[in-house]
mmCIF file of C-alpha atoms in Angstrom:
data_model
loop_
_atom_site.group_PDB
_atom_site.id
_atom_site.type_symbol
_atom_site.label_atom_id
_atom_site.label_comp_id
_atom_site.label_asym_id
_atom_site.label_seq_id
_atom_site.Cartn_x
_atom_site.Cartn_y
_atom_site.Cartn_z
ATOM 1 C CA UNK A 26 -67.381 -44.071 -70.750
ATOM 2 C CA UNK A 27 -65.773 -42.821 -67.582
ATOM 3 C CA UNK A 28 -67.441 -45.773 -65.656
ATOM 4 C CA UNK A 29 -66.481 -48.441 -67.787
ATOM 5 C CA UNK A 30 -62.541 -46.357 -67.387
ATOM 6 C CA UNK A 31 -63.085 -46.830 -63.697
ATOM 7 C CA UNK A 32 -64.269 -50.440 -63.608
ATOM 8 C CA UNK A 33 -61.144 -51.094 -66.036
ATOM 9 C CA UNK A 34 -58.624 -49.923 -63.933
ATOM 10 C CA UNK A 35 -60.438 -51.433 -60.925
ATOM 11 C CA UNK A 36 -60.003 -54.385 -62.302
ATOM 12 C CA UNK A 37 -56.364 -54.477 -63.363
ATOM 13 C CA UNK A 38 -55.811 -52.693 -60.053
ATOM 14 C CA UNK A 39 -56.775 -55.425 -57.472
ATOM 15 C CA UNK A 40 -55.080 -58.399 -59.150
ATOM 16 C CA UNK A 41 -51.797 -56.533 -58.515
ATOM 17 C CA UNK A 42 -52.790 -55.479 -55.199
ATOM 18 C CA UNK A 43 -53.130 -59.082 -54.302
ATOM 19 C CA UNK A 44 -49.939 -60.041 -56.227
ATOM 20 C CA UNK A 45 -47.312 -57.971 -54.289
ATOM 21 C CA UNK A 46 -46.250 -57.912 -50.751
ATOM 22 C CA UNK A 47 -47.918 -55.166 -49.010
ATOM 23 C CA UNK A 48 -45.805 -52.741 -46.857
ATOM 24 C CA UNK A 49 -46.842 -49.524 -44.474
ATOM 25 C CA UNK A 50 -45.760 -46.298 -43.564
ATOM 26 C CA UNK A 51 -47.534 -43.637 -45.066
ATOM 27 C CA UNK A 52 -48.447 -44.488 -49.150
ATOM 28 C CA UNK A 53 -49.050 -48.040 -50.621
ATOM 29 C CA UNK A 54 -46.065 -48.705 -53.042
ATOM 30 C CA UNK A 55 -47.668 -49.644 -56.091
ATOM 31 C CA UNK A 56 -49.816 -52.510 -53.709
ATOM 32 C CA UNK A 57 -47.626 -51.803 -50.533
ATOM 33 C CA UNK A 58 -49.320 -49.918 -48.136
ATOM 34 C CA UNK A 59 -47.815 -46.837 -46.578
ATOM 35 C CA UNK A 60 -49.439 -46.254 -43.251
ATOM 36 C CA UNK A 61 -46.885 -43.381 -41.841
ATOM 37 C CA UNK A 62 -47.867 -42.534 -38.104
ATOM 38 C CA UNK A 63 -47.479 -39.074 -37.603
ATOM 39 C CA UNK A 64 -47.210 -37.247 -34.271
ATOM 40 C CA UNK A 65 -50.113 -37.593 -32.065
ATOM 41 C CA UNK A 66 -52.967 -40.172 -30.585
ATOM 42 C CA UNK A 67 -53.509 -43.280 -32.084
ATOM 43 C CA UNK A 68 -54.378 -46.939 -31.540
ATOM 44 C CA UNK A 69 -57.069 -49.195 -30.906
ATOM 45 C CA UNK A 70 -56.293 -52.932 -31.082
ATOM 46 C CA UNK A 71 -56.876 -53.850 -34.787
ATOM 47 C CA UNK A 72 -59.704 -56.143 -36.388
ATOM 48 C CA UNK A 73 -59.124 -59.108 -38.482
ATOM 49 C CA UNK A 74 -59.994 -58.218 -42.198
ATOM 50 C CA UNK A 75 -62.115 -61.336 -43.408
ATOM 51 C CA UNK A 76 -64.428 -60.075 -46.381
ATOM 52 C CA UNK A 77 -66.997 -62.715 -44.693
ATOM 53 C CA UNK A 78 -66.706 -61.334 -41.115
ATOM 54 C CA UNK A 79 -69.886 -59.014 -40.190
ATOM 55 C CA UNK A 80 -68.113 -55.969 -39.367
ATOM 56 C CA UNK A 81 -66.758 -55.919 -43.256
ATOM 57 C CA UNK A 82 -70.087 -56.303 -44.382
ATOM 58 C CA UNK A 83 -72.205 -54.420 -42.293
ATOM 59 C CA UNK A 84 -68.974 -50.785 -42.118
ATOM 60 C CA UNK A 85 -69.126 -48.881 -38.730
ATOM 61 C CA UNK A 86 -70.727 -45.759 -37.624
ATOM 62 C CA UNK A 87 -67.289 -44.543 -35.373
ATOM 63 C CA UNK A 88 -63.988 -45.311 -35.767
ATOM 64 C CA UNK A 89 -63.211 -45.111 -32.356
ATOM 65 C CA UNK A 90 -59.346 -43.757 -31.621
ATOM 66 C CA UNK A 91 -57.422 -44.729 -27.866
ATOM 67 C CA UNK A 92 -55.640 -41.646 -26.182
ATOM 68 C CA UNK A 93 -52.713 -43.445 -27.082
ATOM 69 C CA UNK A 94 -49.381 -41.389 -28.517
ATOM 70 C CA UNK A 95 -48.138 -42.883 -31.697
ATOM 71 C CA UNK A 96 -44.721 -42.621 -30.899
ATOM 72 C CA UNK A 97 -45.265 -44.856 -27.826
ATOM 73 C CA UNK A 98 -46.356 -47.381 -30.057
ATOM 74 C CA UNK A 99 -44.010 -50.320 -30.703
ATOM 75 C CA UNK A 100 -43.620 -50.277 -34.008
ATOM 76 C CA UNK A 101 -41.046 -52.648 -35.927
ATOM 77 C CA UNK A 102 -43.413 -55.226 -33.789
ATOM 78 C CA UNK A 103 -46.226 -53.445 -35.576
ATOM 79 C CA UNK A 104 -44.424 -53.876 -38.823
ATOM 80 C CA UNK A 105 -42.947 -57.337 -38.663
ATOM 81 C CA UNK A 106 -46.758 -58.426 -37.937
ATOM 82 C CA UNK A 107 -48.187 -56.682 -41.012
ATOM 83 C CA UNK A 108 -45.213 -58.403 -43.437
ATOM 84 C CA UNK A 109 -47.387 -61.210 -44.801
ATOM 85 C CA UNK A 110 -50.903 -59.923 -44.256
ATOM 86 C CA UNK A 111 -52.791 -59.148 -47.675
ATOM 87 C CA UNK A 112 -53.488 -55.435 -48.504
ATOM 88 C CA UNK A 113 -56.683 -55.881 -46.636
ATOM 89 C CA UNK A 114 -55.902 -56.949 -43.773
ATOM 90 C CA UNK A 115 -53.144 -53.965 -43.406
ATOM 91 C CA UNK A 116 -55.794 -51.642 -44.724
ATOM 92 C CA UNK A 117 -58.238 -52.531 -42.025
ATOM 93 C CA UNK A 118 -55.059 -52.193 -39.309
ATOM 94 C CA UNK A 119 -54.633 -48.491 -40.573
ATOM 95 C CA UNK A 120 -58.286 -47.562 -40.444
ATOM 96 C CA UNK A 121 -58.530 -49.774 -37.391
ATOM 97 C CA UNK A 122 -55.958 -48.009 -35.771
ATOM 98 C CA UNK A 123 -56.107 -44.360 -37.002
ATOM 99 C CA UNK A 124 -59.912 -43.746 -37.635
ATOM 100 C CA UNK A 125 -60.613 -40.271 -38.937
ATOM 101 C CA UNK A 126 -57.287 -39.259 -38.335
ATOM 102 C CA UNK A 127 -56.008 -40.828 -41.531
ATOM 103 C CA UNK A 128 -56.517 -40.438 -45.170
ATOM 104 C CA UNK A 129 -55.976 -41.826 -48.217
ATOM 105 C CA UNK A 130 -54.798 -39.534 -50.748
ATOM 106 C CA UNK A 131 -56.127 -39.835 -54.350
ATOM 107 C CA UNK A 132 -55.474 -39.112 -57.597
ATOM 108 C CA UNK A 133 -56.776 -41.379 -59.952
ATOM 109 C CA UNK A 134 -55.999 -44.965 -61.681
ATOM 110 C CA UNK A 135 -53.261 -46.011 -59.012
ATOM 111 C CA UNK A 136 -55.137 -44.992 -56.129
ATOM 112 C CA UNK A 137 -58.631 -47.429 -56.693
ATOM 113 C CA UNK A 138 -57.609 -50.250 -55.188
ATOM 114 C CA UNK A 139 -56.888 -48.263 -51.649
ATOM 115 C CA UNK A 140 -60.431 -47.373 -52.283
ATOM 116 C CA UNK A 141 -61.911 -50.532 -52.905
ATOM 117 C CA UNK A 142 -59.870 -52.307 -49.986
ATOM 118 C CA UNK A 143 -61.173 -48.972 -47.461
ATOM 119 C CA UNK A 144 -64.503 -49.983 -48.688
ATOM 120 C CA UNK A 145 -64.263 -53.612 -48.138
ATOM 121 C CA UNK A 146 -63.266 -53.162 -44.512
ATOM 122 C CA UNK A 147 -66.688 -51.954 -43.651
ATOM 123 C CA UNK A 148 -65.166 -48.604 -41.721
ATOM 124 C CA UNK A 149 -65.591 -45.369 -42.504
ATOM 125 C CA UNK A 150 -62.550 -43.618 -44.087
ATOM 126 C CA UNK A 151 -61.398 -40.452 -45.341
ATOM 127 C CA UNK A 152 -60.435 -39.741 -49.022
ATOM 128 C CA UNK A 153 -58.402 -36.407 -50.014
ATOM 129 C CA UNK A 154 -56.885 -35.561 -53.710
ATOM 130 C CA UNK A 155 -54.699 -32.711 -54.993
ATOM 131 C CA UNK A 156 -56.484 -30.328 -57.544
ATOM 132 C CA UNK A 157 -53.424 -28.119 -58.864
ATOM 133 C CA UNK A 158 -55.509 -26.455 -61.364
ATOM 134 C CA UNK A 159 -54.366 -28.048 -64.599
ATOM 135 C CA UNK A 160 -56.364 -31.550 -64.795
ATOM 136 C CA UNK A 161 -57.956 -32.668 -67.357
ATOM 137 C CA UNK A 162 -61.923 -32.901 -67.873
ATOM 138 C CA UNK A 163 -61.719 -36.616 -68.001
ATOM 139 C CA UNK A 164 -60.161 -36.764 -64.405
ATOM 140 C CA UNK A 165 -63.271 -34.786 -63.053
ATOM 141 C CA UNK A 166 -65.672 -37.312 -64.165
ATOM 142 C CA UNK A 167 -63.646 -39.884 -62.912
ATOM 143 C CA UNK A 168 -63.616 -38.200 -59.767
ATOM 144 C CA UNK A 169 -67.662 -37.752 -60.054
ATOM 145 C CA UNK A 170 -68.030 -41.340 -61.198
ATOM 146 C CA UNK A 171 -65.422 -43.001 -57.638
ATOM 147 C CA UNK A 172 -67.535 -40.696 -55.480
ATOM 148 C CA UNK A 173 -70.805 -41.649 -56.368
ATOM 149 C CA UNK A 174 -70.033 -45.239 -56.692
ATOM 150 C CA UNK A 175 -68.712 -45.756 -53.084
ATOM 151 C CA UNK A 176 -70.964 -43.037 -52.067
ATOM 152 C CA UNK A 177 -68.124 -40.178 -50.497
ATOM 153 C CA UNK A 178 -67.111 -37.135 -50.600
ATOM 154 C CA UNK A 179 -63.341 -36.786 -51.507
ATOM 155 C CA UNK A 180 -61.976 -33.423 -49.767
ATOM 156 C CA UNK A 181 -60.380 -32.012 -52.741
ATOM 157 C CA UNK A 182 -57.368 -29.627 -51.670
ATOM 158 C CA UNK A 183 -56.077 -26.402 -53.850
ATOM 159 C CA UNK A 184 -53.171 -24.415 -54.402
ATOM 160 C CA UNK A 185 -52.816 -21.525 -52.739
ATOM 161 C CA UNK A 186 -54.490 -18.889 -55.266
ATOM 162 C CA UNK A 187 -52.326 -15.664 -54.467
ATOM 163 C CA UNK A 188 -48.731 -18.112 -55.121
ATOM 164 C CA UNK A 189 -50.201 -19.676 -58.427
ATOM 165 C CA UNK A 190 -51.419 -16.077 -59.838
ATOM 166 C CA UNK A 191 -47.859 -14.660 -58.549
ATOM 167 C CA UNK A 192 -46.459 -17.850 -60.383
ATOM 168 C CA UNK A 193 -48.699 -17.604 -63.574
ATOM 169 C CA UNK A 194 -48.323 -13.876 -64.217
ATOM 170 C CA UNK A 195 -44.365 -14.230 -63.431
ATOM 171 C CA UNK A 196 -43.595 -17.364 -65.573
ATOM 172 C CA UNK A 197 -46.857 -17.899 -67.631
ATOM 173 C CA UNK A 198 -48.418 -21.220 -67.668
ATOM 174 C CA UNK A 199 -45.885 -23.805 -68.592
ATOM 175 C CA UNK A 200 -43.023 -22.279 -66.776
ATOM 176 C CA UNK A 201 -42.056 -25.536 -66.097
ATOM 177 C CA UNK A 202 -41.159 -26.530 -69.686
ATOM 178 C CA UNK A 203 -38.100 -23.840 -69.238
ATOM 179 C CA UNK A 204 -37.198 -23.895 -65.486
ATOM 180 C CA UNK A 205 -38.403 -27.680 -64.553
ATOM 181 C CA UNK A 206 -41.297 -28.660 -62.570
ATOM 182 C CA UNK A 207 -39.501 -27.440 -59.095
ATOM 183 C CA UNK A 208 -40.700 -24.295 -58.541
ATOM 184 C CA UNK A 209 -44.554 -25.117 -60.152
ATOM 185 C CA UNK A 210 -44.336 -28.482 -57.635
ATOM 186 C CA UNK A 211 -43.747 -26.749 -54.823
ATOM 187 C CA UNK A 212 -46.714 -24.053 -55.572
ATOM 188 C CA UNK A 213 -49.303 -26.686 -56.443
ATOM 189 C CA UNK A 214 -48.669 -29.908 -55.004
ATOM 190 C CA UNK A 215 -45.752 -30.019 -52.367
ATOM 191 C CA UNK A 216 -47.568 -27.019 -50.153
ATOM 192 C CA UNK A 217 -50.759 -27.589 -50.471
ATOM 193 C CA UNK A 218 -49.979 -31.391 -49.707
ATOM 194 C CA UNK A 219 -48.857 -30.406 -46.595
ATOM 195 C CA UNK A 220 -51.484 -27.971 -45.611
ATOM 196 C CA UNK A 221 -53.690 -31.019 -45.796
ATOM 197 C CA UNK A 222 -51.304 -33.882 -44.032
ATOM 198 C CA UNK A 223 -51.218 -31.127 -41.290
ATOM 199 C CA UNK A 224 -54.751 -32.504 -39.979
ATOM 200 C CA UNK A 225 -53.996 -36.068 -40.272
ATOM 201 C CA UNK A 226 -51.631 -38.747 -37.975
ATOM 202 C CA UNK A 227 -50.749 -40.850 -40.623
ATOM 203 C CA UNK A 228 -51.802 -40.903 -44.605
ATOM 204 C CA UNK A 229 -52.045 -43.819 -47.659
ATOM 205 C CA UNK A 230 -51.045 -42.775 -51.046
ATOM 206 C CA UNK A 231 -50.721 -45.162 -54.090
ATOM 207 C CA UNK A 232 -46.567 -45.749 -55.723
ATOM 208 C CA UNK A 233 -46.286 -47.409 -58.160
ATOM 209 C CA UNK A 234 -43.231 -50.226 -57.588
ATOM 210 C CA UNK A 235 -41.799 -49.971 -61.141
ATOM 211 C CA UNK A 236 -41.158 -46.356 -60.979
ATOM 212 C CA UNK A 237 -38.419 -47.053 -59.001
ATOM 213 C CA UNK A 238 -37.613 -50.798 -57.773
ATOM 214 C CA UNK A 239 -33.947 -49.354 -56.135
ATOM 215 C CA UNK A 240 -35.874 -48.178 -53.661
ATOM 216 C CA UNK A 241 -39.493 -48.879 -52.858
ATOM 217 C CA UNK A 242 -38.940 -52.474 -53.051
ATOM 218 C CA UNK A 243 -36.972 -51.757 -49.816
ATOM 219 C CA UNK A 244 -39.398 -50.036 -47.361
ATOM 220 C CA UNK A 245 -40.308 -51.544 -44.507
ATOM 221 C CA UNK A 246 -43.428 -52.058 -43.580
ATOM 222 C CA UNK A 247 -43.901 -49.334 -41.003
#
């Protein structure tokens, strides 16, 4: 069933999240969390992320932001603090830090954990996923199943329709079987990505390490 799917790859999820070092500026790299500030406000002094502490239990109404650019923030300080915290800990940093003004973007098995460890800090959090038209039913009930369990609505972005029917009626459907996934990538998923990181000061996104360990095992953590 799609909810025993979920709770499977909840489960294998978090044991890895707790297993590699975290990291942060803008995606979490398999388990290392991405925070990237982008321009604008943000900051308000973080709050320690103990699953016992109140605040965890109880989540927040607000999630109060300081009038504080991002850029004037001191960040390699920022990042050399965050090295050996757990994925919680940096989540509830982020959220901490960033309130509405960050998001974690979703799109399936990879991305649970973020969603769990959001939850478990007790503060209200934004969730955003990519819908490029071609996913399959099961995905959709996954989708149905993570948003009713944590109770949220995910803010589910789309191509733009007049580029994918220029696209489609151009090239067909699987265009990118003959000319590579460039020019479909760019239509529905690198612009429509960035219509929706427009809004936002900083995002999380799930990487998986193994994809590539020449590089992701060297980002810093902000």
């Amino acid at each position: 069933t799609v909810l025993a799917s979920y709770y499977k790859m909840l489960t294998q999820a978090l044991p890895l999240a707790h297993s590699v070092p975290v990291r942060c500026t803008g995606r979490f790299h398999g388990s290392k969390f991405l925070a990237t500030p982008c321009q604008g406000t943000a900051a308000c002094p973080p709050s320690p992320a103990n699953p016992g502490s109140a605040h965890l239990r109880r989540g927040t109404l607000e999630a109060p932001v300081a009038d504080i650019p991002a850029r004037t923030l001191d960040w390699p300080s920022i990042a050399q603090n965050l090295d050996a915290k757990s994925p919680l800990e940096i989540m509830d940093h982020a959220l901490a830090t960033f309130g509405d003004t960050i998001g974690i973007a979703w799109s399936g098995a990879e991305d649970v954990a973020l969603i769990e460890y959001a939850h478990l800090t007790g503060r209200p959090f934004r969730v955003f996923s990519l819908d490029t038209g071609r996913l399959n039913p099961e995905t959709y009930r996954v989708f149905a199943a993570v948003e009713k369990h944590y109770g949220i609505k995910i803010e589910y972005t789309f191509p733009d329709a007049q580029e994918t029917m220029d696209l489609v009626r151009e090239k067909g459907q699987f265009s990118f079987y003959e000319d590579g996934h460039g020019e479909c990538c760019r239509v529905r998923k690198v612009r429509p990505l960035r219509r929706q990181l427009s809004g936002l000061r900083a995002w999380i996104t799930g990487q998986r390490k193994d994809q590539s360990p020449g590089t992701r095992q060297a980002v810093p953590v902000v």
